[in-house]
Short mmCIF file of C-alpha atoms and ligand atoms in Angstrom, two decimals:
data_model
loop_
_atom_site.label_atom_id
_atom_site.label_comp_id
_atom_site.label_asym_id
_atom_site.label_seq_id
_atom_site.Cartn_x
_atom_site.Cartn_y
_atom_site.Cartn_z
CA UNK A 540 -4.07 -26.11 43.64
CA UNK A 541 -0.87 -26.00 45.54
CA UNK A 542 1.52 -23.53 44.47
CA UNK A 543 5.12 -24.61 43.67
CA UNK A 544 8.76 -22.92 43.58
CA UNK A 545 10.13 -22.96 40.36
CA UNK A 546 12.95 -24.31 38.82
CA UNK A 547 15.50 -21.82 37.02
CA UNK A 548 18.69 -23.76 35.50
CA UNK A 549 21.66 -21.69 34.96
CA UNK A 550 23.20 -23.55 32.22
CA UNK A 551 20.49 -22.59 30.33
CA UNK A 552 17.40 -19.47 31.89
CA UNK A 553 17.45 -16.15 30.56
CA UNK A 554 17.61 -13.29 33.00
CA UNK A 555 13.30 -12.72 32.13
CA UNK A 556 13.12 -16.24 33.12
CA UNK A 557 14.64 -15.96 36.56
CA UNK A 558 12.67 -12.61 36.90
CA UNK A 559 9.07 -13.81 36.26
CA UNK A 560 9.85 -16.98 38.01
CA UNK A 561 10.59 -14.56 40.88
CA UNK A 562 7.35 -12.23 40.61
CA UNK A 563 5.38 -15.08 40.55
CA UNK A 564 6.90 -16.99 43.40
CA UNK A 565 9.32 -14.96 45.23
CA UNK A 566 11.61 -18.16 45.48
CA UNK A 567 13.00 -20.31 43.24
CA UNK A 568 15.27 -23.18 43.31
CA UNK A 569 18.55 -22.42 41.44
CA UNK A 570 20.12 -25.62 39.52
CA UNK A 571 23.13 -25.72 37.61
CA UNK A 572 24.94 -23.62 39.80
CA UNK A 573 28.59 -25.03 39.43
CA UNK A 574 28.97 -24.37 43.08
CA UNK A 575 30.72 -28.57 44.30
CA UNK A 576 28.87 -30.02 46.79
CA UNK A 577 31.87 -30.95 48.76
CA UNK A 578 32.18 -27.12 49.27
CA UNK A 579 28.89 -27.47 51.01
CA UNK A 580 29.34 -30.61 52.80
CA UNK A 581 32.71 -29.16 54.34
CA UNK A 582 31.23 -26.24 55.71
CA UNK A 583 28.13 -28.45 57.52
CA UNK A 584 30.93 -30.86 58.61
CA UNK A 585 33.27 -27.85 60.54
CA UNK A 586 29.84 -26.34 61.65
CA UNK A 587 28.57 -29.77 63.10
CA UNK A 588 31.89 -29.63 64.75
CA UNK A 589 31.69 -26.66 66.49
CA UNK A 590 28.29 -26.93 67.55
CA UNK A 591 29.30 -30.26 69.43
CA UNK A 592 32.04 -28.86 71.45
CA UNK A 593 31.50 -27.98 75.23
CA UNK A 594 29.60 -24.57 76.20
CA UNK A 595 32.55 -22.79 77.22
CA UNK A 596 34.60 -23.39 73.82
CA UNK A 597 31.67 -21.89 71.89
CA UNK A 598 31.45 -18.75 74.37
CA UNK A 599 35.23 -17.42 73.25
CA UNK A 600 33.46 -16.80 69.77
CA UNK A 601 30.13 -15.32 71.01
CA UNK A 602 28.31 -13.00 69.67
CA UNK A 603 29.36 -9.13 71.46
CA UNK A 604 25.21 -8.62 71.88
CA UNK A 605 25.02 -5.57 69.76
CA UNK A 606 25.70 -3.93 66.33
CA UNK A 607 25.43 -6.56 63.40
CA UNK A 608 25.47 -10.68 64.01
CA UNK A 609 28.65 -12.35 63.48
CA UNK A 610 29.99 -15.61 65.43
CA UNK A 611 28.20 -18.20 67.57
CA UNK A 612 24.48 -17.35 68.43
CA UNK A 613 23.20 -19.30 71.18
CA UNK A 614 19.54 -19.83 71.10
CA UNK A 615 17.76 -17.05 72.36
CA UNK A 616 15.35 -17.70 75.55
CA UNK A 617 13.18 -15.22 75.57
CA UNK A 618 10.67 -12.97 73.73
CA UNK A 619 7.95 -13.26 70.51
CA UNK A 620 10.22 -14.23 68.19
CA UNK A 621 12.77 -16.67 70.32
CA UNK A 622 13.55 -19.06 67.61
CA UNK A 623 14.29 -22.89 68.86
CA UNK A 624 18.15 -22.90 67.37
CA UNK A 625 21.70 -21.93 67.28
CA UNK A 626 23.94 -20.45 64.09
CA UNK A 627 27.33 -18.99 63.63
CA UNK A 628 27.46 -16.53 61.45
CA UNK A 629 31.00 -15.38 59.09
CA UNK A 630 30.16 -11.44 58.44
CA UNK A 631 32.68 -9.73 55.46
CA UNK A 632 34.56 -6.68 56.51
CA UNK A 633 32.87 -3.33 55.19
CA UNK A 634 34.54 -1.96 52.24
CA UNK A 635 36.54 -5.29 50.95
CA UNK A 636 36.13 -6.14 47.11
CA UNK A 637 38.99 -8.44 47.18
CA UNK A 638 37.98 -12.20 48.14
CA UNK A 639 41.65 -13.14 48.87
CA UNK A 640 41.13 -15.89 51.21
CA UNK A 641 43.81 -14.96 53.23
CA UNK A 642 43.24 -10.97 53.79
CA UNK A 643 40.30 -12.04 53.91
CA UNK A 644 40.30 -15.05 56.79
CA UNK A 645 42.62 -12.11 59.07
CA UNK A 646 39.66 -9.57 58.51
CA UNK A 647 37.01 -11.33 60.66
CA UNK A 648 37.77 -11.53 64.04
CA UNK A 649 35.84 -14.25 66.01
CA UNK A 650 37.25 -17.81 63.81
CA UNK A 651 36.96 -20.80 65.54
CA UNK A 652 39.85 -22.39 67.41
CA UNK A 653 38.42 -25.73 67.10
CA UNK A 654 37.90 -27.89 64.52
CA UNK A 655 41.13 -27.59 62.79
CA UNK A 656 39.68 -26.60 59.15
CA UNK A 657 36.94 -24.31 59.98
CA UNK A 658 38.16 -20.84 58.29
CA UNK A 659 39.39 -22.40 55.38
CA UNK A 660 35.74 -24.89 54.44
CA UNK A 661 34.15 -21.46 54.99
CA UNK A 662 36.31 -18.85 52.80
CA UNK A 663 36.03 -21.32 50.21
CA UNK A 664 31.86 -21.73 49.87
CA UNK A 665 32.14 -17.84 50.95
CA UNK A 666 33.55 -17.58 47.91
CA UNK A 667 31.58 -19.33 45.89
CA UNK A 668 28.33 -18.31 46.86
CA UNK A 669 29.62 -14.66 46.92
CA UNK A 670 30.25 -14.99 43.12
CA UNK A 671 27.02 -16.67 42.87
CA UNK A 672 25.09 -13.95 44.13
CA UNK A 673 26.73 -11.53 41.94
CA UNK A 674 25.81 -13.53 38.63
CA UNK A 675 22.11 -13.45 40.32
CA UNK A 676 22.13 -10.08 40.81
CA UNK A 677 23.21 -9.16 37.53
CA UNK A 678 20.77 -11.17 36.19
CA UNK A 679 17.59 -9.71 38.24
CA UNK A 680 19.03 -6.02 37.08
CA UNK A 681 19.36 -7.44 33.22
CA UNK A 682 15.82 -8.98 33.82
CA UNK A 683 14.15 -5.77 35.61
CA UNK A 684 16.07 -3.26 33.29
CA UNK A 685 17.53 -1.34 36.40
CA UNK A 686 20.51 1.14 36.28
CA UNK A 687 24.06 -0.65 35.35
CA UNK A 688 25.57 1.48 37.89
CA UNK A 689 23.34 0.40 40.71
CA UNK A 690 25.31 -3.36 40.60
CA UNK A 691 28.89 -2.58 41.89
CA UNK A 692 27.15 -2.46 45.04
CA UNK A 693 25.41 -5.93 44.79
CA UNK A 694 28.00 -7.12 43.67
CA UNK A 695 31.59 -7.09 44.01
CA UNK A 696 30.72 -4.54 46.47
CA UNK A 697 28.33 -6.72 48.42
CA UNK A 698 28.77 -7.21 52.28
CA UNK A 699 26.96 -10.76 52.73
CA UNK A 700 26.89 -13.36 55.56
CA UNK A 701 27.53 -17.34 55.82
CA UNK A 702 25.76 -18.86 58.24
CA UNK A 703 24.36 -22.35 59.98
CA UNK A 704 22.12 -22.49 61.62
CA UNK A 705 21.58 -25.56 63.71
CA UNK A 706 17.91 -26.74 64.81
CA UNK A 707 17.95 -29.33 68.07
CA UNK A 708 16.41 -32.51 68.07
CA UNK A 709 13.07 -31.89 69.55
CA UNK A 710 12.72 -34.55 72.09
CA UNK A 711 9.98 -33.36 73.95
CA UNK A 712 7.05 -31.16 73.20
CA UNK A 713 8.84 -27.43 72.13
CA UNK A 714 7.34 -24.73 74.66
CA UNK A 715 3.95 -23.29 73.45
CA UNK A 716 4.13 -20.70 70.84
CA UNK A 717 8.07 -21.28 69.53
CA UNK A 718 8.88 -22.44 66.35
CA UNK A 719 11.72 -23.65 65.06
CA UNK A 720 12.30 -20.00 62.92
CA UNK A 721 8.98 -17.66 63.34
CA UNK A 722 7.73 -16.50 59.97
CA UNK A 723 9.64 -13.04 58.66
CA UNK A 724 10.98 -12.16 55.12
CA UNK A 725 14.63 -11.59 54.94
CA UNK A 726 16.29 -8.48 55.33
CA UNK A 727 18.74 -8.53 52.75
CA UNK A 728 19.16 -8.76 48.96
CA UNK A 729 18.53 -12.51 48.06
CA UNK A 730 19.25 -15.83 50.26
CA UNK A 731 20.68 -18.90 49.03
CA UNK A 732 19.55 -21.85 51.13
CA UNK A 733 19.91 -25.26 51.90
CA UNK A 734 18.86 -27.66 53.82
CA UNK A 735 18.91 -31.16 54.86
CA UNK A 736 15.43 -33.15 54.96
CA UNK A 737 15.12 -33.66 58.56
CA UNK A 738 11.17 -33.43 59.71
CA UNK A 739 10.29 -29.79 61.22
CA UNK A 740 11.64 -28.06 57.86
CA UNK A 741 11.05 -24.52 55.71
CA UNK A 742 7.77 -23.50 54.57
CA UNK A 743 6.97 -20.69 52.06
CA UNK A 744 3.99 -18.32 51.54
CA UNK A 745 3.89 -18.43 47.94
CA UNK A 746 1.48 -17.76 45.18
CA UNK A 747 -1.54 -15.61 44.54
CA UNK A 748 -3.05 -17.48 47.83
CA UNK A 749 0.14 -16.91 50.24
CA UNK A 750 -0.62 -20.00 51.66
CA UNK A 751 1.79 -22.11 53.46
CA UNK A 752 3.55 -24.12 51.43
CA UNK A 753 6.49 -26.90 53.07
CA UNK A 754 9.57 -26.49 50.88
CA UNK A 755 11.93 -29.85 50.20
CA UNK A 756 15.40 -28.61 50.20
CA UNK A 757 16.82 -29.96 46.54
CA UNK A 758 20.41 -31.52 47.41
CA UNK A 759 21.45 -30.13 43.49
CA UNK A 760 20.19 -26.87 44.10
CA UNK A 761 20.18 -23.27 46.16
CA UNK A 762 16.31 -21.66 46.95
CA UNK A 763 17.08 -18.25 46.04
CA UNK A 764 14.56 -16.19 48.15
CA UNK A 765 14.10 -12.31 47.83
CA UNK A 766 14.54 -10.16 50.62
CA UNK A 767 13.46 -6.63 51.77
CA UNK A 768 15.85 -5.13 49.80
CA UNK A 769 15.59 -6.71 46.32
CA UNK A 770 11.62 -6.40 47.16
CA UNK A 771 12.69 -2.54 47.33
CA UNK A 772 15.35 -2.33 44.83
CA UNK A 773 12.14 -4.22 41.79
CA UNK A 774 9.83 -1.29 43.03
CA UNK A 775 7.95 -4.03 44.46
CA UNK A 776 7.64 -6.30 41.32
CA UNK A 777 9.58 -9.02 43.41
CA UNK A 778 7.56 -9.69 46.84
CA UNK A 779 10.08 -10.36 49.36
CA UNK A 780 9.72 -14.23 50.22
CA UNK A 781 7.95 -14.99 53.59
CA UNK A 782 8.90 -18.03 55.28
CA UNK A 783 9.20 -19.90 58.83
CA UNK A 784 10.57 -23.47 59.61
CA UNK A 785 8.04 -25.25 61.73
CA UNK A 786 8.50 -27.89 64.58
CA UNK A 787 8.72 -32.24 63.30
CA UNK A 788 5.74 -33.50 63.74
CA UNK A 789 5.29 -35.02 67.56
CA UNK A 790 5.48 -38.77 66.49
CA UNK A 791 8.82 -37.78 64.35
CA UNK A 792 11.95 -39.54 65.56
CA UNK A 793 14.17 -37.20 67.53
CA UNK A 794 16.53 -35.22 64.48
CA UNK A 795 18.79 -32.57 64.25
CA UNK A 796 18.13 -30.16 61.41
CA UNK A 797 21.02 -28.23 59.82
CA UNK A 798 20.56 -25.19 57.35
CA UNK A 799 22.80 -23.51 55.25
CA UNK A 800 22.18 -19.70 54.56
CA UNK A 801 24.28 -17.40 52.33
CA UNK A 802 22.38 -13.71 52.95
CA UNK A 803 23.49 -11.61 50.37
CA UNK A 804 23.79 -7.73 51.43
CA UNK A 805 24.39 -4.93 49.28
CA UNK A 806 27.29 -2.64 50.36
CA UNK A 807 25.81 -1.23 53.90
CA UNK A 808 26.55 2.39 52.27
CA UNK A 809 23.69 1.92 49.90
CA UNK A 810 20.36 3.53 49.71
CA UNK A 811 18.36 1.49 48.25
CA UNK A 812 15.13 2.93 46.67
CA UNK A 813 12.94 2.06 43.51
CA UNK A 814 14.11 3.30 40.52
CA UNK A 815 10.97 5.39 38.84
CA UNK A 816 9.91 6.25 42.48
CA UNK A 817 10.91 9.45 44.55
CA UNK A 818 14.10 9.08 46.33
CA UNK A 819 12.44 9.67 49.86
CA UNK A 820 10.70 5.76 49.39
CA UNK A 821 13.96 4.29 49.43
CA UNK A 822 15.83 2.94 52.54
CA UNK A 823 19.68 3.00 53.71
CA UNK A 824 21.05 -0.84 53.45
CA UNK A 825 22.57 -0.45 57.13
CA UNK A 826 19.82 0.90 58.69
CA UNK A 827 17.27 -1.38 57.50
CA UNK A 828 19.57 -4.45 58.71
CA UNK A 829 20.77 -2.65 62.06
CA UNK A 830 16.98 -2.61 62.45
CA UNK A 831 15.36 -5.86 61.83
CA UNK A 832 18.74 -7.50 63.79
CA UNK A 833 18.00 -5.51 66.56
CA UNK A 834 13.99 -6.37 66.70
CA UNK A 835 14.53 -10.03 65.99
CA UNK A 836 17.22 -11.61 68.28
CA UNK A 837 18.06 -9.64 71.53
CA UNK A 838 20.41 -11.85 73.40
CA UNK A 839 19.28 -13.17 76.90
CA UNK A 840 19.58 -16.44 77.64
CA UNK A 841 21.31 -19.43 75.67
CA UNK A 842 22.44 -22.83 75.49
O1 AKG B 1359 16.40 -23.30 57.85
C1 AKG B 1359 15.70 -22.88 56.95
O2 AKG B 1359 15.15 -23.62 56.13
C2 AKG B 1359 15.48 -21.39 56.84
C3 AKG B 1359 16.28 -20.58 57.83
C4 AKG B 1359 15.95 -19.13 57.76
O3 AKG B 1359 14.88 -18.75 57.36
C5 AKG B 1359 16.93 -18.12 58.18
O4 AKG B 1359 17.97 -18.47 58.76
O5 AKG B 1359 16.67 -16.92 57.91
FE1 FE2 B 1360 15.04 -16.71 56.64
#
């Protein structure tokens, strides 16, 4: 039988519920999440934007090539885990707990010139998603019985990331080996995705089986996948979700495929360990994230 990602409603799922759902699964789709869908559609809109414009516009907000990802990132050439698209990436100043839009919007330094709009459609759903998360959070602490005083930190604390990503129309055969994102968990607490339902899109290893499973993006709803760190922070109850988005099918018509990924981070100060296990199994936030950024995108080449 094919295994499924459940369906946890908001207005309505206790804390256990979103739990279980989560052992079982490791992703679920989140409904009744109050979050507007024009919050959503603005930020693909700017994004589509900026992707369009000329190579040398997108270059003033590259990417530095080291420490954390924020701003544009080209799609990488080279190496096992070159992935076949681009993304820009909003990262939140360490240390802010205030989601003023306007501190806020001066903190991060690589905005956009062009389109006009661009900062503001992405505060907003920043925002959103970043209160979101917290509510999440809360719950899979409520649902897990961990410490009350481990949730500033993933929460109002938390130092998360918008990004798009932007997959290419394929129009010839992709070069041997490359998908469109090669299969990893991520590194963070949980990820809020979505997607629109161009061919070449997300699967899942879900289940007792961890077979591939392709995932339809829900235009209502957010998959909430666990990461490393909420894997860690469960004592292993919650399998991080593993995942990949694979190439459209060959006789597909030509398509652009955007995604839209909120990765939730706990503060990067946090060591993050299991709470009935010794302290030496745990991990520090920023050095797990440092870590996996550095081993899976190295910039080289780009378009
Ligand atoms: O585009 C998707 O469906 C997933 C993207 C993803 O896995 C990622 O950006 O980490
Ligand atoms: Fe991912």
């Amino acid at each position: 039988m094919t295994a499924t990602v459940p369906v946890i409603d908001l207005q309505t799922a206790s804390a256990e519920d979103l739990v279980n759902a989560l052992i079982a699964a490791s992703c679920v789709f989140v409904v009744g999440h109050g979050i507007p869908t024009a919050e959503r559609e603005a930020v693909v809109r700017t994004g589509d934007q900026f992707f369009a414009l000329p190579r040398d516009e997108k270059q003033k907000v590259i990417w530095p090539g080291d420490g954390p990802w924020y701003g544009w990132q080209p799609v990488n050439e080279s190496g096992p885990k070159a992935d076949l698209h681009e993304r820009f990436e909003v990262r939140l100043a360490a240390g802010q707990s205030q989601l003023d839009d306007a501190a806020w919007a001066t903190s991060f330094p690589l905005w956009p010139q062009h389109p006009p709009g661009f900062s503001q459609a992405w505060t907003r759903l920043y925002a959103s998603m970043h209160s979101l998360s917290s509510r999440l959070t809360r719950m899979i602490a409520q649902g897990l019985k961990l410490p009350e005083s481990d949730l500033p930190a993933w929460t109002l604390r938390q130092h998360s990331n918008l990004v798009l990503n932007h997959f290419h129309a394929q129009t010839g055969a992709p070069p041997s080996g490359r998908l469109r994102a090669h299969a990893h968990t991520d590194i963070g607490g949980i990820t809020l995705l979505w997607a629109d339902d161009a061919p070449g899109g997300l699967e899942a290893a879900i289940g007792p089986e961890q077979a591939w499973v392709p995932v339809r993006l829900r235009d209502d709803a957010y998959l909430l996948q666990a990461g490393d760190l909420v894997h860690l922070w469960s004592g292993g109850r919650i399998p991080a979700n593993l995942h990949r988005v694979v190439n459209p099918p060959p006789q597909a018509t030509p398509q652009a495929r955007r995604s839209l990924v909120f990765f939730h981070h706990p503060n990067p100060e946090t060591w993050v360990a299991p709470t009935d296990g010794a302290a030496q199994s745990g991990i520090s936030a920023a050095e797990h994230i440092l870590a996996r950024q550095r081993t899976d995108y190295a910039m080289t080449e780009s378009r």
